[in-house]
XYZ file of C-alpha atoms in Angstrom:
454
model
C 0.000 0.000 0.000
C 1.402 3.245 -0.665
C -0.760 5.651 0.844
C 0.321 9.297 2.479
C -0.298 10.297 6.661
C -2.989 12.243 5.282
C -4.544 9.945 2.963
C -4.485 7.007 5.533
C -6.614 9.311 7.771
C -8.641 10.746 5.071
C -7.454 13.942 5.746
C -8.457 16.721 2.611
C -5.096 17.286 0.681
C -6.438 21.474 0.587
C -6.625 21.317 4.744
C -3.234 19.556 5.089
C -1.260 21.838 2.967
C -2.932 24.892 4.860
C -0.760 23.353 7.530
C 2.299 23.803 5.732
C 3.534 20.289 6.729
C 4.593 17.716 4.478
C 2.587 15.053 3.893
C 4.689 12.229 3.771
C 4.549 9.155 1.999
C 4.792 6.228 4.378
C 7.351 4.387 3.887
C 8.737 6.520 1.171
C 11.847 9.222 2.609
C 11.044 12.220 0.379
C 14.545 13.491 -0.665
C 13.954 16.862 0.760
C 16.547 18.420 3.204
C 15.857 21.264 6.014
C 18.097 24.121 4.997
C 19.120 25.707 8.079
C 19.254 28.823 6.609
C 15.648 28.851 5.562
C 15.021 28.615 9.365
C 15.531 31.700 9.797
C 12.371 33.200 7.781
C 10.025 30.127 8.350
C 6.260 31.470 8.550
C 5.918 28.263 11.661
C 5.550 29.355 14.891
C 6.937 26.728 16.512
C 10.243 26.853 14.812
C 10.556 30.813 14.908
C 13.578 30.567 17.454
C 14.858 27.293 15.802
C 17.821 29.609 13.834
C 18.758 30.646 16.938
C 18.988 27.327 18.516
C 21.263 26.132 16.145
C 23.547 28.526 16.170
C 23.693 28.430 19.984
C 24.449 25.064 19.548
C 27.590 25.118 17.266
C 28.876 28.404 18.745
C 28.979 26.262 22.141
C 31.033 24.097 20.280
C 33.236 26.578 18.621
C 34.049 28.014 22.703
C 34.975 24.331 23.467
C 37.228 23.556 20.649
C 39.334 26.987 21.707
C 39.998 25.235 24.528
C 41.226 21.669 23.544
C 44.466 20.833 24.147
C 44.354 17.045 23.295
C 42.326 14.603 21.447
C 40.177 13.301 24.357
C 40.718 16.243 27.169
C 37.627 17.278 28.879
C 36.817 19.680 26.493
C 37.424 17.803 23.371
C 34.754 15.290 25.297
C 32.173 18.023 25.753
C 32.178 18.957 21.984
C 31.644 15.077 21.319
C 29.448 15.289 23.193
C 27.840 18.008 21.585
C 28.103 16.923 18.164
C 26.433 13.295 19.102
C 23.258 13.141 17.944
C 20.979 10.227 18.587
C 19.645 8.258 15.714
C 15.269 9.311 15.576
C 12.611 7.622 14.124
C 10.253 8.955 12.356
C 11.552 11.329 9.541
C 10.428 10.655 6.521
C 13.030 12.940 4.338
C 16.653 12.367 3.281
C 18.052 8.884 2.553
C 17.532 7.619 5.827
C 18.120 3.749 5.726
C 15.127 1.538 6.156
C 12.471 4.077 5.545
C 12.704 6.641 7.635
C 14.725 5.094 10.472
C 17.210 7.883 10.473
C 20.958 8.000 10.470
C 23.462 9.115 13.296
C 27.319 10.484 12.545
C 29.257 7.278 14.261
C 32.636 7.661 16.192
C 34.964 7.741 13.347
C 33.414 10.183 11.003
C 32.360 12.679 14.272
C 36.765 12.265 15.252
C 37.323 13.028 12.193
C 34.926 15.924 12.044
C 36.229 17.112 15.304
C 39.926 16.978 14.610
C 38.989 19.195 11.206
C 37.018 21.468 13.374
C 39.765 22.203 16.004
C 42.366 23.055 13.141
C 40.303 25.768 11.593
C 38.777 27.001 15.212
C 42.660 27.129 15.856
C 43.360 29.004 12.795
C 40.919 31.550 13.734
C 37.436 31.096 12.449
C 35.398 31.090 14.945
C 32.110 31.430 12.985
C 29.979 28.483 14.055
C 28.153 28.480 10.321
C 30.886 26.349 9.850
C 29.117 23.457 10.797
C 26.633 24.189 8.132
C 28.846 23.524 5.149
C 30.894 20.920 7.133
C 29.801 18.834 4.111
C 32.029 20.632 1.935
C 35.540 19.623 3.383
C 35.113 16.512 5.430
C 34.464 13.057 3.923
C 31.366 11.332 4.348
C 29.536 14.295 5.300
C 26.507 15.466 2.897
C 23.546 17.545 2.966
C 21.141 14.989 4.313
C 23.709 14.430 7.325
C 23.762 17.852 7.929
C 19.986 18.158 7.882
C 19.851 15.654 10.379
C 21.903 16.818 12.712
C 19.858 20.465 12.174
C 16.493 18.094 12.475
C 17.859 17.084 16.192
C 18.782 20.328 17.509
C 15.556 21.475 17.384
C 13.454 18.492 17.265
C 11.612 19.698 20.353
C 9.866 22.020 18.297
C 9.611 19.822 15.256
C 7.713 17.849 17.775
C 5.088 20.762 19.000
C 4.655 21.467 15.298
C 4.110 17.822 14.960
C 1.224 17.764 17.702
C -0.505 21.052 16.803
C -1.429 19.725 12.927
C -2.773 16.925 14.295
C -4.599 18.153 16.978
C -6.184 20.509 14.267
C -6.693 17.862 11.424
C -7.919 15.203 14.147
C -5.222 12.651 13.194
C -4.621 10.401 16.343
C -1.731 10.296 18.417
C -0.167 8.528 21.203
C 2.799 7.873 23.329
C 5.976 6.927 21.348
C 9.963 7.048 21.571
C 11.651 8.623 19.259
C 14.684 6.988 20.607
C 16.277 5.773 23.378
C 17.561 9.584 24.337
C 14.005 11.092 24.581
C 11.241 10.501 26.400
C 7.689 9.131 25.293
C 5.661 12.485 23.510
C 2.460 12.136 21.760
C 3.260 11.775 17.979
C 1.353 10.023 15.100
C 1.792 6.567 14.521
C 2.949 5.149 11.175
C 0.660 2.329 10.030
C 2.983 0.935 8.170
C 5.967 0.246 10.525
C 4.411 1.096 13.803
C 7.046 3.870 14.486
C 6.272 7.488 15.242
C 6.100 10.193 12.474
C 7.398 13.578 12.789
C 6.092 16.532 10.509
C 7.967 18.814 9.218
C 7.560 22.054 7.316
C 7.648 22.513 3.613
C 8.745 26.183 3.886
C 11.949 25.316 5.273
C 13.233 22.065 3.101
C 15.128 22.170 -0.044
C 15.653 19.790 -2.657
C 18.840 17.091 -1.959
C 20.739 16.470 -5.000
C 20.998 12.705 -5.642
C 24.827 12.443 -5.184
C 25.594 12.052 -1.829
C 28.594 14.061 -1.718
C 28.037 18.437 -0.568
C 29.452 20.496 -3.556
C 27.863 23.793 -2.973
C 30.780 25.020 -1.753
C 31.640 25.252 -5.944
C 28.108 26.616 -6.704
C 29.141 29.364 -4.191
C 32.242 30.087 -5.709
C 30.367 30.687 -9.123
C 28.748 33.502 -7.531
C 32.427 35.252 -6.961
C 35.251 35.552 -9.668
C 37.662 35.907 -6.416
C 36.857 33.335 -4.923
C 36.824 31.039 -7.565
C 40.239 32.388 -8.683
C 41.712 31.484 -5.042
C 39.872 28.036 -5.505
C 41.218 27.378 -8.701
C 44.934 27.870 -7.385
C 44.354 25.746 -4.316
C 43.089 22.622 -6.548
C 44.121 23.895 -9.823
C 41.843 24.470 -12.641
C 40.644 20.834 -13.395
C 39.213 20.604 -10.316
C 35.915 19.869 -11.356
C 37.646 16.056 -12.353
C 39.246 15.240 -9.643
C 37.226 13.089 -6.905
C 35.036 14.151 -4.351
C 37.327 13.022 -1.728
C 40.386 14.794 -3.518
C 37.894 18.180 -3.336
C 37.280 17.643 0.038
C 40.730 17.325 0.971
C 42.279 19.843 -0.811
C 39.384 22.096 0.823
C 40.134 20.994 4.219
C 43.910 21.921 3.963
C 43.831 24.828 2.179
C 40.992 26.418 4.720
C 43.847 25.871 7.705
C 46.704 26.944 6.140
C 44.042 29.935 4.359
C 41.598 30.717 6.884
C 40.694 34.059 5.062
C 39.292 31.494 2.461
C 36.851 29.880 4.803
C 35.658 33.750 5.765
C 34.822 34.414 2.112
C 33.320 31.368 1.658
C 31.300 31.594 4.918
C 29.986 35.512 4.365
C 29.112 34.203 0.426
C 27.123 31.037 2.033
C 25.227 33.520 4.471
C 24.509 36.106 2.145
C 23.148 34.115 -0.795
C 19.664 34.325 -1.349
C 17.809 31.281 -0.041
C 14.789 29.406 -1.892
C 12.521 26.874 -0.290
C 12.111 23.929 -2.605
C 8.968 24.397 -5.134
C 6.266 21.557 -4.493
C 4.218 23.059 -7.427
C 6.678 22.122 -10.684
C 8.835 19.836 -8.315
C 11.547 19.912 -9.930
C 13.631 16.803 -8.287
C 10.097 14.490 -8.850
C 9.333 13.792 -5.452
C 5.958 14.704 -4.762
C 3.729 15.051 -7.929
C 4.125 11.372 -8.662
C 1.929 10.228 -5.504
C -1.339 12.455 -6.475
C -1.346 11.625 -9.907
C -0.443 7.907 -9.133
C -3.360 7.564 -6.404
C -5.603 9.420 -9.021
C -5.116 7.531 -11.932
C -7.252 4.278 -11.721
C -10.225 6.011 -11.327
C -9.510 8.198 -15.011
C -7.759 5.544 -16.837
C -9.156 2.186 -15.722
C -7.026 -0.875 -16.428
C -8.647 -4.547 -15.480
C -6.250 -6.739 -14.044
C -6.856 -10.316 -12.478
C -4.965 -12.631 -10.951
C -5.861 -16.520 -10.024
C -4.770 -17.152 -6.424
C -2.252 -19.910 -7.081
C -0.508 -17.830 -10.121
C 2.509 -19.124 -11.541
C 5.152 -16.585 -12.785
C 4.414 -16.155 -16.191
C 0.647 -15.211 -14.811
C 2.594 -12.858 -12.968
C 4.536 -11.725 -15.664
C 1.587 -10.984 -18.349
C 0.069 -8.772 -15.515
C 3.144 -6.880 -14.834
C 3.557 -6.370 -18.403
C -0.036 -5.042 -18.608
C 1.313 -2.613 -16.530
C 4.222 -2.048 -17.781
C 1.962 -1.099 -21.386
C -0.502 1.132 -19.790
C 2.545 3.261 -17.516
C 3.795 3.115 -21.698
C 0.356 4.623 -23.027
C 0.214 7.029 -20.684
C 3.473 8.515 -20.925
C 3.059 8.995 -24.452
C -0.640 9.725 -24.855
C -1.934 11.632 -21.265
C 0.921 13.795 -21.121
C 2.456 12.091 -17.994
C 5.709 12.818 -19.610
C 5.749 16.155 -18.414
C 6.500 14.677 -15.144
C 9.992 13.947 -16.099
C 10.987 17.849 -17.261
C 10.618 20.496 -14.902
C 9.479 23.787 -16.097
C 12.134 25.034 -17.811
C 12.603 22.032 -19.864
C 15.370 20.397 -17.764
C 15.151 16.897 -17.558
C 14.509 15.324 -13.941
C 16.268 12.883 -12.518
C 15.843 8.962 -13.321
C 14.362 8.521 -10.079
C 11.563 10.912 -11.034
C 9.994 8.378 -13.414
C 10.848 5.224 -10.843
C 8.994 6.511 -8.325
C 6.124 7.538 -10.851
C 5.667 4.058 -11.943
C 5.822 2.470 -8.500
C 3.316 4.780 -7.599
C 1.301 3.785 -10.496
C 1.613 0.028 -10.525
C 0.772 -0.187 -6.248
C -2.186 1.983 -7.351
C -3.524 -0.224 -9.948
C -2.589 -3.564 -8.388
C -4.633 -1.999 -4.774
C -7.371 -1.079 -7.238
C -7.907 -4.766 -8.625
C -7.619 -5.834 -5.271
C -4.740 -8.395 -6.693
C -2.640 -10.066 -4.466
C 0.420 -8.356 -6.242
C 2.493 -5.803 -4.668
C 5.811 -3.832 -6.123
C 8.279 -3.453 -3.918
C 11.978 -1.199 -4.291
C 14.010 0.788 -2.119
C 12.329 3.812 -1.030
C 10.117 3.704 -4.525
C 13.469 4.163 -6.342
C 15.220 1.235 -8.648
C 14.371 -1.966 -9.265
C 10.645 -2.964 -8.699
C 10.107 -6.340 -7.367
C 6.664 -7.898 -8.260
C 5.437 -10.637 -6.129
C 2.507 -12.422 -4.078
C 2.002 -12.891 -0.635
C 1.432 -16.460 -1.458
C 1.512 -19.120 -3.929
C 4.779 -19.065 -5.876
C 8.122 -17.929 -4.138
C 9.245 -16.102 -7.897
C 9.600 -12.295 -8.640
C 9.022 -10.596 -11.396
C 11.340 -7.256 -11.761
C 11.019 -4.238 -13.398
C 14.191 -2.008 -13.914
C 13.148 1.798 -15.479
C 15.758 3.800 -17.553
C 15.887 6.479 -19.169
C 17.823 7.145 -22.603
C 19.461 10.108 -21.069
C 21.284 7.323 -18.721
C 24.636 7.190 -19.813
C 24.689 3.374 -18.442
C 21.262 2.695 -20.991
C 23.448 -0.452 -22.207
C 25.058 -1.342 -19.327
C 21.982 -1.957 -17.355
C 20.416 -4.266 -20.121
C 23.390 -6.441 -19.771
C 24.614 -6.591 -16.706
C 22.535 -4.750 -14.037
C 19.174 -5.964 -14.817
C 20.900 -9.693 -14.332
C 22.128 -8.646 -11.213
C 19.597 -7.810 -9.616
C 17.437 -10.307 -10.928
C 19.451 -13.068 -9.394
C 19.713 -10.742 -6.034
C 16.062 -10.990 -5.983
C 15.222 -14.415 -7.386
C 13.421 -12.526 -9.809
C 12.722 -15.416 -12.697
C 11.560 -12.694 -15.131
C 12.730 -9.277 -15.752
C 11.668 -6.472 -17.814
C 13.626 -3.328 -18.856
C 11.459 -0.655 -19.237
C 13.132 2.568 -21.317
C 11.787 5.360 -21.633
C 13.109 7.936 -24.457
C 13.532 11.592 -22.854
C 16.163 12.646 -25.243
C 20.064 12.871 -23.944
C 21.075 10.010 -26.506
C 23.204 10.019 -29.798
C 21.342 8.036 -32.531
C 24.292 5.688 -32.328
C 24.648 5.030 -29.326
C 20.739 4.383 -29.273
C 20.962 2.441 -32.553
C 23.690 0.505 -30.928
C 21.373 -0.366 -27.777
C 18.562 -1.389 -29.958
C 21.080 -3.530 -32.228
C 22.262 -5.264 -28.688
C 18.602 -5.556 -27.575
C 17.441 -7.171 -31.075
C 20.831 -9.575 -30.736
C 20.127 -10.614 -27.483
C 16.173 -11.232 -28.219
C 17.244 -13.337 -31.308
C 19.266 -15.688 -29.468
């Protein structure tokens, strides 16, 4: 079932917008991230001294790296201290691991953090918005990290905000643990998962680019010919092809040895003009998909049955069936404006996987078949199979012909992950958005017809 909070409690989609919480998708992390910088103009009364919070927070940590002497002294202990955050349940944005589960900074990657941190505090920055674009120098650190450690800091009123939209849109509470830190608060329960759910507001979140790794730090230096000068001698002017971790290094020594650099960068991270992420064109595809998905059955009706001891190639007409019609209406109902945003700019492959996992739960629930897809998060691979009956899969793998690993995927990863799934039947399901050369797309058809032919 894929099904939103709101939807679940038949709650109108108008009244819970009014809110200005996200709806979330159960079981689905939307790959949003809370800009802590958008904090600071929120319209949510809850979170109007949230900003403030946060920077309380790091600035205590910036006095208590001053002081450190040692790796492990009593003050290096209290900034551990203060940069340990304990994993939460009940986000449903980022990557977080197991649907919504959350993820914590472990011992290494906080040392490491840490031992960064008292270098530069040493070299004389001592402007806690440091910790905001932490991502930028130190490894393993990206944007949905750093929104979760933001998320914890001021969770407390993520939590009030929490309670007062669903005190006002009746949605029940009760008693839950967010983890083992807090104590039990009143919070919606996830029907899904039986964990706790925790709202949070659209006016502050941003859109999390699919790569893990942070590299505003270059977008910023776009914005100033200095700065991107003083960059460019630092890492030299291919930096843009070396690796992330090469970036990040070269950023982390050249911001001790330069701390002036760090200033610049810091005054042109503050001063750039924030945007919350737009829900209306969605330009990353992660929210128009569900709507139109739940929607759809009812407009375009598709009959699907299903004996109740199917074997797999049962299976496999109906998940071609589907398969056809997500085809049709791409091409004929205009769903393939979905994939662009509204400049034209294509979206992101997972844009159109989580469009047709959306689609195919919606018209498997409305047959009432005893089918269900199933993928990471709505994103990859979709594995088709029945509750009982045979133990098979069938698999679905969507790509797009802007994919620079088109081929690649028909011959090696779609195999893959058939055999990681014990999927007996797979189906690759392209979809042509443009981005190809008409040989290397006449070469993938020419591989596809080979392979089909033998």
């Amino acid at each position: 079932m894929v099904t939103s909070l709101g939807d679940f409690h038949k709650i109108d989609p108008v009244s819970f917008e009014k809110t200005g919480a996200l709806d979330p998708i159960l079981g689905i992390d939307t790959r949003l991230f809370i800009d802590p910088r958008l904090l600071i103009d929120t319209s949510i009364t809850e979170l109007s001294e949230s900003a403030t919070k946060i920077s309380d927070h790091f600035n205590d940590v910036v006095k208590l790296l001053k002081n450190v002497n040692a790796v492990g002294d009593p003050f290096w202990k209290k900034a551990e201290k203060l940069l340990t955050f304990p994993e939460v349940r009940g986000l449903c944005i980022g990557y977080s691991a197991g649907g919504t589960a959350g993820r914590g900074m472990g011992p290494k990657k906080r040392a490491s953090l840490l031992d960064t941190a008292v270098q530069i505090v040493g070299a004389g920055i001592e402007d806690p918005t440091l910790f905001e674009l932490v991502g930028v120098f130190e490894d393993g650190v990206g944007p949905d990290l750093i929104s979760d450690m933001v998320a914890k800091i001021i969770m407390v009123d993520l939590i009030a905000f929490t309670q007062r939209v669903c005190s006002d849109l009746g949605i029940p509470m009760e008693p839950q643990r967010i983890s083992a830190q807090h104590r039990d608060e009143d919070l919606p329960k996830n029907p899904l998962t039986d964990t706790p759910i925790i709202l949070v507001p659209m006016d502050v979140l941003r859109d999390l680019p699919v790569a893990e790794s942070f590299s505003d730090i270059f977008w910023i230096a776009e914005q100033n010919q200095e700065l991107r000068d003083e960059l460019n001698k630092i890492i030299g002017t291919s930096w843009r092809k070396v690796t992330t971790s090469e970036q990040k290094h070269g950023l982390r020594k050249s911001f001790i040895e330069r701390p002036e650099t760090l200033t610049k960068v810091l005054n042109q991270y503050v001063e750039e003009v924030r945007e919350r992420y737009d829900f209306k064109d969605d330009p990353s595809g992660e929210v128009q998909w569900y709507r139109i998905a739940k929607d759809l059955p009812s407009q375009h009706k598709l009959s699907l049955t299903l004996s109740s001891s199917p074997t797999v190639e049962d299976v496999f007409a109906v998940v071609t069936q589907i398969c056809e019609t997500f085809a049709k209406l791409i091409q004929d109902n205009q769903l393939c404006k979905l994939l662009y945003d509204k400049g034209g700019t294509r979206k992101h492959e997972s844009a159109a996987q989580l469009l047709f996992y959306g689609i195919a739960a919606s018209y498997c629930e409305a047959n009432n078949l005893d089918l269900s897809p199933e993928s990471d998060s709505g994103r990859g691979p979709v594995d088709f199979k029945v509750s009982s009956g045979f133990s098979g899969k069938v698999l679905v793998e969507i790509k797009l012909t802007s994919n620079l690993q088109l081929l690649h995927g028909y011959e090696t990863q779609l195999p893959i992950y058939q055999r990681a799934e014990q999927a007996t039947r797979g189906i690759y399901l392209v979809l042509n958005n443009g981005g190809i050369t008409d040989p290397r797309l006449h070469a993938f058809r020419t591989r596809v017809h080979e392979t089909l032919n033998t």
